[in-house]
Every structure is written in structure tokens, then in C-alpha cells.
Tab-separated table of C-alpha atoms and ligand atoms in Angstrom:
chain	number	residue	atom	x	y	z
A	11	UNK	CA	-20.963	-27.140	-3.050
A	12	UNK	CA	-22.796	-25.177	-5.646
A	13	UNK	CA	-25.552	-25.487	-7.994
A	14	UNK	CA	-26.511	-28.726	-9.550
A	15	UNK	CA	-24.619	-30.726	-6.723
A	16	UNK	CA	-25.872	-33.306	-4.601
A	17	UNK	CA	-26.641	-32.672	-1.283
A	18	UNK	CA	-26.749	-34.705	2.126
A	19	UNK	CA	-29.283	-34.208	4.626
A	20	UNK	CA	-28.791	-36.434	7.811
A	21	UNK	CA	-30.471	-34.460	10.524
A	22	UNK	CA	-32.978	-37.105	11.087
A	23	UNK	CA	-30.158	-39.633	11.449
A	24	UNK	CA	-28.544	-38.029	14.309
A	25	UNK	CA	-31.531	-38.604	16.448
A	26	UNK	CA	-30.690	-39.127	20.168
A	27	UNK	CA	-27.797	-37.598	22.413
A	28	UNK	CA	-25.902	-40.939	22.643
A	29	UNK	CA	-25.495	-41.113	18.655
A	30	UNK	CA	-24.836	-37.422	18.484
A	31	UNK	CA	-21.743	-37.894	21.165
A	32	UNK	CA	-20.763	-41.001	19.059
A	33	UNK	CA	-20.663	-38.828	15.789
A	34	UNK	CA	-18.484	-36.208	17.420
A	35	UNK	CA	-16.378	-38.666	18.901
A	36	UNK	CA	-15.735	-40.091	15.501
A	37	UNK	CA	-14.375	-37.110	13.885
A	38	UNK	CA	-10.593	-37.698	14.772
A	39	UNK	CA	-10.371	-41.594	13.480
A	40	UNK	CA	-12.771	-40.283	10.494
A	41	UNK	CA	-9.949	-37.359	9.667
A	42	UNK	CA	-7.793	-40.119	9.542
A	43	UNK	CA	-9.257	-42.316	7.553
A	44	UNK	CA	-9.880	-39.135	5.086
A	45	UNK	CA	-6.155	-38.545	4.745
A	46	UNK	CA	-5.357	-42.122	4.113
A	47	UNK	CA	-7.579	-42.416	1.326
A	48	UNK	CA	-6.787	-38.874	-0.310
A	49	UNK	CA	-3.046	-39.005	0.503
A	50	UNK	CA	-1.411	-42.149	1.687
A	51	UNK	CA	-3.192	-44.735	-0.465
A	52	UNK	CA	-2.121	-42.414	-3.535
A	53	UNK	CA	1.546	-42.270	-2.601
A	54	UNK	CA	1.279	-45.922	-2.020
A	55	UNK	CA	-0.558	-46.164	-5.431
A	56	UNK	CA	2.273	-44.134	-7.136
A	57	UNK	CA	5.509	-45.865	-5.329
A	58	UNK	CA	6.162	-43.096	-3.298
A	59	UNK	CA	5.639	-45.542	-0.152
A	60	UNK	CA	5.405	-48.836	0.758
A	61	UNK	CA	1.533	-50.318	0.452
A	62	UNK	CA	1.666	-52.938	4.258
A	63	UNK	CA	0.295	-56.145	3.625
A	64	UNK	CA	-2.810	-55.869	5.098
A	65	UNK	CA	-3.674	-53.142	2.415
A	66	UNK	CA	-2.992	-55.297	-0.673
A	67	UNK	CA	-4.472	-55.546	-3.055
A	68	UNK	CA	-4.970	-51.493	-3.677
A	69	UNK	CA	-6.912	-50.573	-6.292
A	70	UNK	CA	-7.064	-46.776	-5.197
A	71	UNK	CA	-6.637	-45.771	-8.934
A	72	UNK	CA	-10.537	-45.053	-9.334
A	73	UNK	CA	-10.375	-41.623	-7.094
A	74	UNK	CA	-8.061	-39.776	-9.623
A	75	UNK	CA	-9.702	-41.661	-13.383
A	76	UNK	CA	-12.027	-38.836	-13.912
A	77	UNK	CA	-9.673	-36.014	-14.068
A	78	UNK	CA	-7.133	-38.199	-15.960
A	79	UNK	CA	-9.429	-39.317	-18.400
A	80	UNK	CA	-10.592	-35.353	-18.758
A	81	UNK	CA	-7.122	-34.136	-19.193
A	82	UNK	CA	-6.428	-36.803	-21.406
A	83	UNK	CA	-9.345	-35.867	-23.588
A	84	UNK	CA	-8.838	-32.200	-23.452
A	85	UNK	CA	-4.988	-32.735	-24.487
A	86	UNK	CA	-5.065	-35.394	-27.110
A	87	UNK	CA	-8.895	-35.764	-28.287
A	88	UNK	CA	-9.243	-38.832	-30.782
A	89	UNK	CA	-6.082	-40.389	-29.241
A	90	UNK	CA	-7.299	-40.264	-25.914
A	91	UNK	CA	-8.960	-43.037	-24.124
A	92	UNK	CA	-12.180	-41.170	-23.987
A	93	UNK	CA	-12.066	-39.904	-27.577
A	94	UNK	CA	-11.578	-43.637	-28.465
A	95	UNK	CA	-14.552	-45.072	-26.594
A	96	UNK	CA	-16.471	-41.931	-28.283
A	97	UNK	CA	-15.183	-42.973	-31.574
A	98	UNK	CA	-16.116	-46.652	-31.214
A	99	UNK	CA	-19.496	-45.837	-29.919
A	100	UNK	CA	-20.270	-44.013	-33.006
A	101	UNK	CA	-19.450	-46.381	-35.373
A	102	UNK	CA	-21.216	-49.229	-33.400
A	103	UNK	CA	-24.148	-46.798	-33.544
A	104	UNK	CA	-23.618	-46.772	-37.291
A	105	UNK	CA	-23.123	-50.356	-37.848
A	106	UNK	CA	-25.649	-51.961	-35.476
A	107	UNK	CA	-29.059	-51.835	-33.849
A	108	UNK	CA	-28.553	-54.204	-30.993
A	109	UNK	CA	-25.088	-54.565	-28.934
A	110	UNK	CA	-25.193	-57.363	-26.164
A	111	UNK	CA	-23.100	-56.440	-23.156
A	112	UNK	CA	-21.120	-59.502	-21.881
A	113	UNK	CA	-19.979	-58.939	-18.214
A	114	UNK	CA	-20.670	-59.854	-14.450
A	115	UNK	CA	-20.204	-57.837	-10.964
A	116	UNK	CA	-18.141	-55.132	-11.386
A	117	UNK	CA	-17.770	-55.442	-15.361
A	118	UNK	CA	-21.775	-55.092	-15.693
A	119	UNK	CA	-23.393	-53.303	-13.091
A	120	UNK	CA	-22.098	-50.158	-13.460
A	121	UNK	CA	-23.423	-50.041	-17.165
A	122	UNK	CA	-26.838	-51.449	-16.318
A	123	UNK	CA	-27.115	-48.336	-13.566
A	124	UNK	CA	-26.303	-45.774	-16.303
A	125	UNK	CA	-28.519	-47.219	-18.848
A	126	UNK	CA	-31.641	-47.526	-16.419
A	127	UNK	CA	-30.916	-44.165	-15.123
A	128	UNK	CA	-30.134	-42.421	-17.822
A	129	UNK	CA	-32.097	-43.607	-20.745
A	130	UNK	CA	-35.877	-43.581	-21.621
A	131	UNK	CA	-37.767	-46.449	-19.257
A	132	UNK	CA	-38.921	-48.199	-22.509
A	133	UNK	CA	-35.713	-47.412	-24.464
A	134	UNK	CA	-35.353	-51.060	-26.122
A	135	UNK	CA	-38.803	-51.001	-27.222
A	136	UNK	CA	-38.741	-48.059	-29.130
A	137	UNK	CA	-38.003	-47.357	-32.646
A	138	UNK	CA	-34.367	-46.512	-33.962
A	139	UNK	CA	-35.285	-43.085	-34.525
A	140	UNK	CA	-36.969	-42.455	-31.250
A	141	UNK	CA	-33.988	-44.013	-29.674
A	142	UNK	CA	-31.805	-41.285	-31.899
A	143	UNK	CA	-30.103	-43.886	-33.921
A	144	UNK	CA	-28.554	-45.365	-30.753
A	145	UNK	CA	-28.478	-49.163	-30.527
A	146	UNK	CA	-30.508	-51.302	-28.007
A	147	UNK	CA	-28.482	-52.826	-25.271
A	148	UNK	CA	-29.157	-56.550	-23.427
A	149	UNK	CA	-26.713	-57.477	-20.919
A	150	UNK	CA	-25.967	-61.190	-20.421
A	151	UNK	CA	-22.644	-63.354	-19.487
A	152	UNK	CA	-24.123	-62.058	-15.672
A	153	UNK	CA	-25.484	-65.718	-15.197
A	154	UNK	CA	-25.527	-68.976	-16.615
A	155	UNK	CA	-29.185	-68.846	-16.854
A	156	UNK	CA	-30.433	-71.346	-20.021
A	157	UNK	CA	-33.655	-69.796	-20.586
A	158	UNK	CA	-32.551	-66.021	-20.438
A	159	UNK	CA	-29.744	-66.724	-22.707
A	160	UNK	CA	-32.012	-68.962	-25.163
A	161	UNK	CA	-34.144	-66.112	-25.064
A	162	UNK	CA	-31.962	-63.451	-25.948
A	163	UNK	CA	-30.335	-65.599	-29.072
A	164	UNK	CA	-34.031	-65.955	-30.206
A	165	UNK	CA	-34.394	-62.660	-30.326
A	166	UNK	CA	-31.133	-61.561	-31.852
A	167	UNK	CA	-32.481	-64.588	-34.492
A	168	UNK	CA	-30.378	-66.628	-36.853
A	169	UNK	CA	-30.579	-64.193	-40.084
A	170	UNK	CA	-27.935	-62.921	-41.952
A	171	UNK	CA	-26.844	-59.995	-39.885
A	172	UNK	CA	-24.822	-58.012	-42.357
A	173	UNK	CA	-27.957	-57.333	-44.450
A	174	UNK	CA	-30.105	-54.729	-42.826
A	175	UNK	CA	-29.133	-52.604	-40.086
A	176	UNK	CA	-32.024	-53.500	-38.217
A	177	UNK	CA	-30.926	-57.259	-38.135
A	178	UNK	CA	-27.087	-55.967	-37.259
A	179	UNK	CA	-25.760	-56.683	-33.663
A	180	UNK	CA	-22.775	-56.499	-32.087
A	181	UNK	CA	-20.856	-57.785	-29.032
A	182	UNK	CA	-19.186	-55.963	-26.276
A	183	UNK	CA	-17.386	-58.173	-23.657
A	184	UNK	CA	-16.125	-56.690	-20.614
A	185	UNK	CA	-14.079	-58.978	-17.950
A	186	UNK	CA	-11.294	-57.488	-16.218
A	187	UNK	CA	-9.315	-60.730	-15.673
A	188	UNK	CA	-10.928	-62.543	-18.868
A	189	UNK	CA	-11.474	-65.755	-17.215
A	190	UNK	CA	-14.927	-65.391	-15.407
A	191	UNK	CA	-16.806	-68.662	-16.116
A	192	UNK	CA	-20.274	-66.720	-16.836
A	193	UNK	CA	-18.850	-64.185	-19.015
A	194	UNK	CA	-16.542	-66.627	-21.034
A	195	UNK	CA	-18.882	-69.224	-21.658
A	196	UNK	CA	-21.669	-66.796	-22.834
A	197	UNK	CA	-18.761	-65.080	-25.280
A	198	UNK	CA	-18.482	-68.309	-26.575
A	199	UNK	CA	-22.249	-69.215	-27.413
A	200	UNK	CA	-22.891	-65.384	-28.331
A	201	UNK	CA	-19.774	-65.174	-30.678
A	202	UNK	CA	-20.659	-68.413	-32.166
A	203	UNK	CA	-24.188	-67.201	-33.135
A	204	UNK	CA	-22.224	-63.885	-34.759
A	205	UNK	CA	-20.142	-65.618	-36.368
A	206	UNK	CA	-22.776	-67.530	-38.340
A	207	UNK	CA	-24.662	-64.017	-38.724
A	208	UNK	CA	-21.615	-62.971	-40.325
A	209	UNK	CA	-21.407	-65.851	-42.939
A	210	UNK	CA	-17.878	-66.737	-42.361
A	211	UNK	CA	-16.693	-62.694	-42.783
A	212	UNK	CA	-13.724	-62.826	-40.054
A	213	UNK	CA	-13.026	-59.258	-40.907
A	214	UNK	CA	-16.865	-58.126	-40.428
A	215	UNK	CA	-16.713	-60.491	-37.023
A	216	UNK	CA	-13.894	-58.935	-35.376
A	217	UNK	CA	-15.329	-55.274	-35.887
A	218	UNK	CA	-18.462	-56.401	-34.466
A	219	UNK	CA	-16.803	-57.479	-31.275
A	220	UNK	CA	-15.432	-55.252	-28.870
A	221	UNK	CA	-13.473	-56.413	-25.752
A	222	UNK	CA	-12.884	-54.303	-22.329
A	223	UNK	CA	-10.147	-56.243	-20.575
A	224	UNK	CA	-6.747	-56.573	-18.900
A	225	UNK	CA	-3.583	-56.199	-20.597
A	226	UNK	CA	-3.422	-60.067	-20.581
A	227	UNK	CA	-5.522	-63.071	-19.605
A	228	UNK	CA	-7.799	-65.064	-21.561
A	229	UNK	CA	-9.780	-62.657	-23.239
A	230	UNK	CA	-6.701	-60.418	-24.434
A	231	UNK	CA	-5.876	-63.886	-26.224
A	232	UNK	CA	-9.151	-64.768	-27.261
A	233	UNK	CA	-9.031	-61.008	-29.088
A	234	UNK	CA	-5.787	-61.431	-30.758
A	235	UNK	CA	-6.679	-64.843	-32.107
A	236	UNK	CA	-10.090	-63.047	-33.549
A	237	UNK	CA	-7.797	-60.051	-35.132
A	238	UNK	CA	-8.089	-57.676	-32.818
A	239	UNK	CA	-5.245	-54.680	-32.692
A	240	UNK	CA	-4.176	-53.521	-29.618
A	241	UNK	CA	-5.785	-49.944	-30.218
A	242	UNK	CA	-8.934	-51.934	-30.919
A	243	UNK	CA	-9.313	-53.280	-27.388
A	244	UNK	CA	-10.193	-51.227	-24.280
A	245	UNK	CA	-8.132	-51.813	-20.875
A	246	UNK	CA	-9.694	-51.874	-17.357
A	247	UNK	CA	-6.888	-49.309	-15.992
A	248	UNK	CA	-4.446	-50.589	-13.498
A	249	UNK	CA	-5.208	-50.299	-10.092
A	250	UNK	CA	-8.883	-50.197	-10.700
A	251	UNK	CA	-10.774	-52.737	-9.220
A	252	UNK	CA	-14.143	-54.313	-10.487
A	253	UNK	CA	-16.715	-52.785	-8.787
A	254	UNK	CA	-14.660	-49.523	-8.650
A	255	UNK	CA	-14.175	-49.316	-12.522
A	256	UNK	CA	-18.177	-47.615	-13.479
A	257	UNK	CA	-16.036	-44.433	-14.397
A	258	UNK	CA	-13.502	-46.606	-16.760
A	259	UNK	CA	-13.956	-48.324	-20.406
A	260	UNK	CA	-16.202	-50.932	-18.143
A	261	UNK	CA	-18.856	-48.239	-17.892
A	262	UNK	CA	-17.961	-45.476	-20.289
A	263	UNK	CA	-18.110	-47.389	-23.408
A	264	UNK	CA	-21.683	-49.035	-22.900
A	265	UNK	CA	-23.137	-45.498	-21.508
A	266	UNK	CA	-21.428	-43.806	-24.640
A	267	UNK	CA	-23.151	-46.100	-27.424
A	268	UNK	CA	-26.638	-45.274	-25.542
A	269	UNK	CA	-25.723	-41.420	-26.523
A	270	UNK	CA	-25.180	-40.924	-22.436
A	271	UNK	CA	-23.222	-37.580	-21.769
A	272	UNK	CA	-19.957	-39.423	-20.812
A	273	UNK	CA	-17.944	-36.255	-20.471
A	274	UNK	CA	-20.791	-34.512	-18.149
A	275	UNK	CA	-20.570	-38.143	-16.014
A	276	UNK	CA	-16.834	-37.545	-15.548
A	277	UNK	CA	-17.045	-34.090	-14.831
A	278	UNK	CA	-19.770	-34.978	-12.090
A	279	UNK	CA	-17.498	-37.404	-10.504
A	280	UNK	CA	-14.525	-34.614	-10.573
A	281	UNK	CA	-16.538	-32.278	-8.650
A	282	UNK	CA	-17.195	-34.700	-6.258
A	283	UNK	CA	-13.495	-35.380	-5.926
A	284	UNK	CA	-12.972	-31.729	-5.731
A	285	UNK	CA	-15.368	-31.828	-2.479
A	286	UNK	CA	-14.000	-34.537	-1.043
A	287	UNK	CA	-10.153	-33.412	-1.430
A	288	UNK	CA	-10.861	-29.750	-0.403
A	289	UNK	CA	-14.277	-29.599	1.886
A	290	UNK	CA	-14.120	-28.936	5.577
A	291	UNK	CA	-14.686	-32.212	7.457
A	292	UNK	CA	-17.769	-30.706	9.475
A	293	UNK	CA	-19.063	-29.923	5.635
A	294	UNK	CA	-17.590	-32.728	3.702
A	295	UNK	CA	-20.540	-35.180	2.585
A	296	UNK	CA	-18.582	-38.291	2.318
A	297	UNK	CA	-17.129	-38.019	5.763
A	298	UNK	CA	-20.870	-37.300	7.081
A	299	UNK	CA	-22.103	-40.176	5.146
A	300	UNK	CA	-19.513	-42.343	6.652
A	301	UNK	CA	-19.996	-41.194	10.088
A	302	UNK	CA	-23.468	-41.452	9.947
A	303	UNK	CA	-23.158	-45.408	8.679
A	304	UNK	CA	-20.471	-46.103	11.171
A	305	UNK	CA	-22.394	-44.685	14.149
A	306	UNK	CA	-25.368	-46.455	13.647
A	307	UNK	CA	-23.447	-49.905	12.881
A	308	UNK	CA	-21.982	-49.224	16.318
A	309	UNK	CA	-25.617	-49.076	17.539
A	310	UNK	CA	-26.832	-52.392	15.830
A	311	UNK	CA	-27.874	-50.910	12.691
A	312	UNK	CA	-26.047	-53.769	10.499
A	313	UNK	CA	-28.290	-53.396	7.452
A	314	UNK	CA	-28.296	-50.333	5.449
A	315	UNK	CA	-31.515	-49.518	3.495
A	316	UNK	CA	-30.958	-47.581	0.196
A	317	UNK	CA	-34.303	-46.850	-0.537
A	318	UNK	CA	-34.253	-45.085	-4.083
A	319	UNK	CA	-37.540	-42.695	-4.893
A	320	UNK	CA	-37.597	-43.343	-8.438
A	321	UNK	CA	-37.804	-46.471	-10.371
A	322	UNK	CA	-34.708	-45.611	-12.562
A	323	UNK	CA	-32.654	-45.774	-9.930
A	324	UNK	CA	-33.104	-49.291	-8.959
A	325	UNK	CA	-29.918	-50.454	-10.415
A	326	UNK	CA	-27.899	-47.774	-8.921
A	327	UNK	CA	-29.055	-49.115	-5.762
A	328	UNK	CA	-28.012	-52.903	-7.102
A	329	UNK	CA	-24.619	-51.033	-7.880
A	330	UNK	CA	-24.066	-50.108	-4.436
A	331	UNK	CA	-24.992	-53.312	-2.818
A	332	UNK	CA	-22.241	-54.694	-4.939
A	333	UNK	CA	-19.736	-52.403	-3.874
A	334	UNK	CA	-20.541	-52.320	-0.200
A	335	UNK	CA	-21.042	-56.239	-0.075
A	336	UNK	CA	-17.886	-57.061	-1.651
A	337	UNK	CA	-15.699	-54.254	0.040
A	338	UNK	CA	-16.648	-54.466	3.235
A	339	UNK	CA	-18.543	-57.984	3.764
A	340	UNK	CA	-15.098	-59.282	5.163
A	341	UNK	CA	-13.542	-60.866	8.274
A	342	UNK	CA	-17.090	-61.523	9.924
A	343	UNK	CA	-18.037	-57.865	9.520
A	344	UNK	CA	-19.579	-55.445	7.200
A	345	UNK	CA	-23.132	-53.667	6.615
A	346	UNK	CA	-25.734	-55.637	4.664
A	347	UNK	CA	-26.901	-53.563	2.067
A	348	UNK	CA	-30.295	-53.740	0.805
A	349	UNK	CA	-32.129	-51.741	-2.253
A	350	UNK	CA	-35.714	-50.696	-2.002
A	351	UNK	CA	-37.691	-48.822	-4.781
A	352	UNK	CA	-40.101	-46.502	-3.377
A	353	UNK	CA	-43.164	-46.107	-3.218
A	354	UNK	CA	-43.140	-49.494	-5.039
A	355	UNK	CA	-41.409	-51.232	-1.530
A	356	UNK	CA	-43.654	-49.195	0.666
A	357	UNK	CA	-46.295	-52.048	0.002
A	358	UNK	CA	-44.035	-54.951	0.309
A	359	UNK	CA	-40.784	-54.049	3.030
A	360	UNK	CA	-42.495	-51.232	4.621
A	361	UNK	CA	-43.853	-52.962	7.365
A	362	UNK	CA	-40.747	-54.214	8.445
A	363	UNK	CA	-38.897	-51.178	8.296
A	364	UNK	CA	-41.595	-49.504	10.292
A	365	UNK	CA	-41.883	-51.948	12.744
A	366	UNK	CA	-39.178	-54.616	12.785
A	367	UNK	CA	-36.128	-55.241	14.316
A	368	UNK	CA	-33.840	-52.161	14.930
A	369	UNK	CA	-31.302	-53.397	12.724
A	370	UNK	CA	-31.451	-50.736	9.712
A	371	UNK	CA	-30.259	-47.506	8.699
A	372	UNK	CA	-31.911	-46.093	6.092
A	373	UNK	CA	-30.778	-43.849	3.204
A	374	UNK	CA	-33.214	-41.940	0.733
A	375	UNK	CA	-31.862	-40.853	-2.483
A	376	UNK	CA	-34.757	-38.326	-3.637
A	377	UNK	CA	-34.848	-36.923	-6.823
A	378	UNK	CA	-35.605	-33.267	-6.464
A	379	UNK	CA	-36.596	-32.628	-9.983
A	380	UNK	CA	-37.992	-35.182	-12.522
A	381	UNK	CA	-37.169	-34.985	-16.140
A	382	UNK	CA	-40.773	-34.716	-17.376
A	383	UNK	CA	-43.719	-32.503	-16.920
A	384	UNK	CA	-45.866	-33.312	-13.783
A	385	UNK	CA	-48.545	-35.395	-14.719
A	386	UNK	CA	-52.017	-34.604	-12.927
A	387	UNK	CA	-54.202	-36.763	-11.628
A	388	UNK	CA	-57.121	-34.967	-12.958
A	389	UNK	CA	-60.670	-34.544	-12.394
A	390	UNK	CA	-63.165	-37.723	-13.610
A	391	UNK	CA	-66.887	-38.238	-14.298
A	392	UNK	CA	-66.086	-41.670	-12.740
A	393	UNK	CA	-65.114	-40.796	-9.066
A	394	UNK	CA	-65.848	-44.229	-7.365
A	395	UNK	CA	-61.986	-44.113	-6.687
A	396	UNK	CA	-62.922	-40.641	-4.635
A	397	UNK	CA	-59.693	-39.132	-6.324
A	398	UNK	CA	-61.595	-36.138	-7.204
A	399	UNK	CA	-59.963	-34.025	-4.217
A	400	UNK	CA	-56.464	-34.884	-5.540
A	401	UNK	CA	-57.549	-33.794	-9.217
A	402	UNK	CA	-55.132	-30.632	-9.015
A	403	UNK	CA	-52.266	-32.904	-7.645
A	404	UNK	CA	-49.446	-34.318	-9.536
A	405	UNK	CA	-47.569	-37.782	-9.098
A	406	UNK	CA	-44.538	-35.583	-7.703
A	407	UNK	CA	-47.016	-34.040	-5.101
A	408	UNK	CA	-47.643	-37.499	-4.294
A	409	UNK	CA	-44.183	-38.831	-4.490
A	410	UNK	CA	-43.244	-35.712	-2.111
A	411	UNK	CA	-45.837	-36.351	0.091
A	412	UNK	CA	-44.826	-40.129	0.654
A	413	UNK	CA	-41.191	-39.052	1.049
A	414	UNK	CA	-41.914	-36.870	4.028
A	415	UNK	CA	-44.752	-39.011	5.540
A	416	UNK	CA	-42.331	-42.151	5.415
A	417	UNK	CA	-39.161	-40.194	6.986
A	418	UNK	CA	-41.874	-38.366	9.680
A	419	UNK	CA	-43.277	-42.412	10.424
A	420	UNK	CA	-39.687	-43.309	10.930
A	421	UNK	CA	-38.342	-40.609	12.777
A	422	UNK	CA	-41.206	-40.401	15.290
A	423	UNK	CA	-40.389	-43.995	16.053
A	424	UNK	CA	-36.896	-43.538	16.407
A	425	UNK	CA	-35.527	-45.351	13.085
A	426	UNK	CA	-32.496	-43.294	11.751
A	427	UNK	CA	-33.098	-41.662	8.326
A	428	UNK	CA	-30.890	-39.515	5.782
A	429	UNK	CA	-31.275	-37.975	2.575
A	430	UNK	CA	-29.463	-37.773	-0.639
A	431	UNK	CA	-30.944	-35.367	-2.648
A	432	UNK	CA	-30.168	-35.382	-6.479
A	433	UNK	CA	-30.897	-31.885	-8.166
A	434	UNK	CA	-32.411	-33.902	-11.235
A	435	UNK	CA	-31.008	-37.289	-12.802
A	436	UNK	CA	-28.667	-36.598	-15.376
A	437	UNK	CA	-25.115	-37.669	-15.846
A	438	UNK	CA	-23.459	-34.991	-14.061
A	439	UNK	CA	-25.361	-35.626	-10.616
A	440	UNK	CA	-24.940	-39.378	-11.211
A	441	UNK	CA	-21.315	-38.916	-11.556
A	442	UNK	CA	-21.330	-37.588	-8.317
A	443	UNK	CA	-23.280	-40.117	-6.490
A	444	UNK	CA	-21.027	-42.852	-7.890
A	445	UNK	CA	-18.007	-41.185	-6.849
A	446	UNK	CA	-19.409	-40.341	-3.434
A	447	UNK	CA	-20.085	-43.665	-2.792
A	448	UNK	CA	-16.975	-45.465	-3.927
A	449	UNK	CA	-15.143	-42.715	-1.931
A	450	UNK	CA	-17.187	-43.429	1.032
A	451	UNK	CA	-17.073	-47.108	0.464
A	452	UNK	CA	-12.928	-47.034	1.259
A	453	UNK	CA	-12.976	-44.432	3.765
A	454	UNK	CA	-15.193	-46.592	5.395
A	455	UNK	CA	-12.866	-49.638	4.904
A	456	UNK	CA	-9.696	-47.747	6.341
A	457	UNK	CA	-11.604	-46.163	9.057
A	458	UNK	CA	-13.057	-49.972	10.249
A	459	UNK	CA	-9.757	-51.345	9.353
A	460	UNK	CA	-10.952	-53.579	6.467
A	461	UNK	CA	-9.418	-53.465	3.192
A	462	UNK	CA	-12.074	-52.653	0.832
A	463	UNK	CA	-10.056	-53.558	-2.366
A	464	UNK	CA	-10.145	-57.482	-3.519
A	465	UNK	CA	-12.792	-60.205	-3.033
A	466	UNK	CA	-10.856	-63.090	-1.854
A	467	UNK	CA	-14.122	-65.030	-0.350
A	468	UNK	CA	-15.700	-64.804	-3.913
A	469	UNK	CA	-12.630	-67.577	-5.007
A	470	UNK	CA	-14.123	-70.421	-2.847
A	471	UNK	CA	-17.343	-70.891	-4.952
A	472	UNK	CA	-15.463	-70.714	-8.182
A	473	UNK	CA	-12.708	-73.553	-6.969
A	474	UNK	CA	-15.930	-75.783	-6.032
A	475	UNK	CA	-17.675	-74.920	-9.059
A	476	UNK	CA	-14.543	-75.824	-11.078
A	477	UNK	CA	-13.979	-78.948	-9.236
A	478	UNK	CA	-17.521	-80.152	-9.738
A	479	UNK	CA	-17.278	-79.694	-13.431
A	480	UNK	CA	-14.347	-81.843	-13.232
A	481	UNK	CA	-11.472	-79.196	-13.572
A	482	UNK	CA	-8.637	-79.691	-11.524
B	10	PA5	O1	-15.609	-56.096	-8.128
B	10	PA5	C1	-14.965	-56.796	-8.383
B	10	PA5	O2	-13.731	-57.180	-8.981
B	10	PA5	C2	-15.839	-58.063	-9.233
B	10	PA5	O3	-17.025	-58.179	-8.888
B	10	PA5	C3	-15.229	-58.406	-10.744
B	10	PA5	O4	-16.163	-56.855	-11.475
B	10	PA5	C4	-16.332	-59.666	-11.178
B	10	PA5	O5	-16.201	-60.774	-10.261
B	10	PA5	C5	-16.002	-59.711	-12.508
B	10	PA5	O6	-14.620	-60.192	-12.925
B	10	PA5	P1	-14.059	-59.994	-14.340
B	10	PA5	O7	-14.007	-58.461	-14.869
B	10	PA5	O8	-12.805	-60.021	-14.268
B	10	PA5	O9	-14.751	-61.000	-14.984
């Protein structure tokens, strides 16, 4: 791949002759899974061949989504989905100073990951001017936590939200099914507050709520009752599952509200698609990643640790936790994902990772170039901390030493490690990373015979919860 593209380096993962032999032996099965994802699944999706029952649901439309959205935007600009997303984001930027994003699971984690990775670390604390006149963003509807909900309601206040821009807030509510308890309950509560803040102005109220949902369902019906026209709603496209929806309006609308370059994000994903489709299997980083994961899982590494070496990437790790857990945790199988943020978690998890049970594969996500200028340790008269010998070193220098030192320690003890390098954290590289991990998850599913789409197990808790709430 060309410049500004992410890089996968797995030489410290193929330790031992058995692992290398297993990796080589996996190649035919891996290539078959690759062809299924890039060719057969798409033919099935477009109705050109039947989908076997064990491959249903088939939510493979996420694959082509970046190119589709970009092409439509180039052809139709304002009337395209992306054009509408950008226009709505601009309107909300002008009309409100806070946006509450309601959603859970795949309808939440992507937007959270994008905000944390691509906005300033203390974005919500900044003045409107420092935020570039972008609204602060808050996430709710991802729990039924009374204190958290009360805290956000208190922050939003009871006042007349129509008077001053700083007091005005709006809601983006995201639910594909439109019926998820956590999101629906939160919407009712926040809608009630917003209605009183709008002083009964129904036209204003409906402008301040933007739903992202399916073509029908309870949220769709509620949106209609609020006076929303179809062209004021955003859809989760057909054939795109919740946790694969980050590059639809589900992730793009909150990102655009924050001023994130969503076109670059999609271009990054399209670049990864191009690589995935065309790169030789021996150089195809999606297949390499799946191969490394699979051979180690066969050897008992059933915990997959994603060590992100940047605080900003923690929510990216949590997004991947959900993607992997809900996609492949089925039929008594599937690796357990675990996100670690280093160097922070070197002081909490590393002891176990270094000397604990050998059931883990470590993937580092490494940022090659920081956004900000390197901060030096500096010389001090107060050298009681004995840091003057490092006065010329910077925080990135220490980070690099910690990464190399940790990798070496794991390697010396035969613990498998691989690196995903991000040239820098920006919309383009993150678009690649999200698409890479989604493609890898479905390739792995096809490889091990587990349908990566759907999450039948989650229904059980919902049924019990509803029964306990007195619903049939
Ligand atoms: O990946 C999935 O499909 C799930 O995590 C859903 O996103 C989550 O359950 C929320 O569903 P909905 O968007 O229908 O409210």
C-alpha cells in the first residue's frame, strides 16, 4: 500500500516452527474465506445467488458502503446521503451548543470511537470558539443508569433552551431496530426535557431531534408523530448490521457534527477495500491478521488483547471488542477481546500479560506520528526525581522505548505480538483501520464456519428483562 496507509507487522507473532507451519498450511482455507467475502457474499447480497440458511442474516453491505457513499456524493452532492449528513451537521452546529447522542452497541460505539480518537482530548470542556463552533457531544441511551442520566439532565438544565445558543441542545437518536429498551427509555426522558425547554414549540422541537433508524419500527413511527418528513430522517442501510454501521449515518452524522472529515474517513475505508480486494494473499494485511489470530487461537490463545498505545484510541479498542465479541462469540466458540491502553495498563495488566497463562495474542496499535509537537522532559534544578539524564528525551521517545521494551519482553518469553502501525491518527487512517477490522472479522467468521452477522444470544436477556418488567 502507498503512503499514509496503515501497516501490519507480524514477524513477532510467527514465533516457533509449528506456528510458521500452521500459518503456511492455513493459506488455502484463508483464501477460500477471502473469496467468499469479496465475491460470493456480495453475489448473495445482491440476489445473484441464494444465501444458505446458515449464512443468514447476511449483513455484508458494509463492505461496499464507503465507495457507494462517496460515488453518490460526487454525483449528487447535496441530495446524496453524505450531502444530507453534512447539511444536517452544519444546521445543528449553527443551532445548538450540545448534542446528546442516544444509542447503544453498534449504534453508539463507533461514534464514541470517532470522537475520542479525532477530537481534542478535552473537547467538551473547551469554549465554543476553541471547538470551532462545533457542539459538545454527550452519549446516553447506552445504559439505564439513573445517576448518569440524572447527571446529564442536570448539565443540560431546565431553562429555556431557545434563548441563548449556549443553552440550546438537540438529540441525535440512533437505533436500527427502533425498539431497544435503553435507547427508547432515554429518548422518552430526554425528549420530555427538550419539549419543555422548547416551551411547547413543536416545530422547533422536531428540528432539534434527528433520528437514525430503519425504514419502519417504533422510532420511525415516533419520528413521524413528531412531524419528521422522510427526508429529515437518516437510515441505517439495508444489509448493514449495527456493529458494522460506523461508516453509515450511524457514525458519520455524529462525526460530521463534530467537524470530523467524514469524506476522508470514507476514503480511508475505500483504500482498505481496494487493498483487500487486490493485494496478493501473501501481502494482504486483512488475511495476514486473520491468519495470525487463527493459528494462535488453535494453540490456545483465546484471549485477543488489543493494546492501543494512545489514550485517544481506547474507544476504538472498545468498538473492536464489540465487533469481535458479538460477531464470533457463538456456538461455544470465539476469541475473547480485551482492550488495554498502554502505557497506562502496563501498571495494571502487564504482570499477567508477561507471566500469566499463555492464552493471549497481543496486537499493538502504534501511532507513528503524534499530532502535537513532542514535549521534552526538560532539565530541572529539582532533580530529586533523577530525571535530568532524560532531559532531552520527549514523551514520544519514552513511549517508543516502552513499546519496544514490552515487545522484546513478550518475545523473549515466547508470547506472540504483532503491530498495527497508524502513520498518524486522522480520519483517513482510522477509516482504514475500522474497515480492516470489519473485513477481518467477517473473513475469520467464514474461515471458522461461524456466521459473523446477527447476535441471537443477546435476545435472551431482553426476553427475561421484559418478563421481569411484567411484559409478555
Ligand atoms: O451490532 C448490533 O447489531 C448491536 O450491537 C446493535 O447495534 C445494538 O443492539 C443496538 O441495536 P439498535 O440499533 O437496534 O438499537
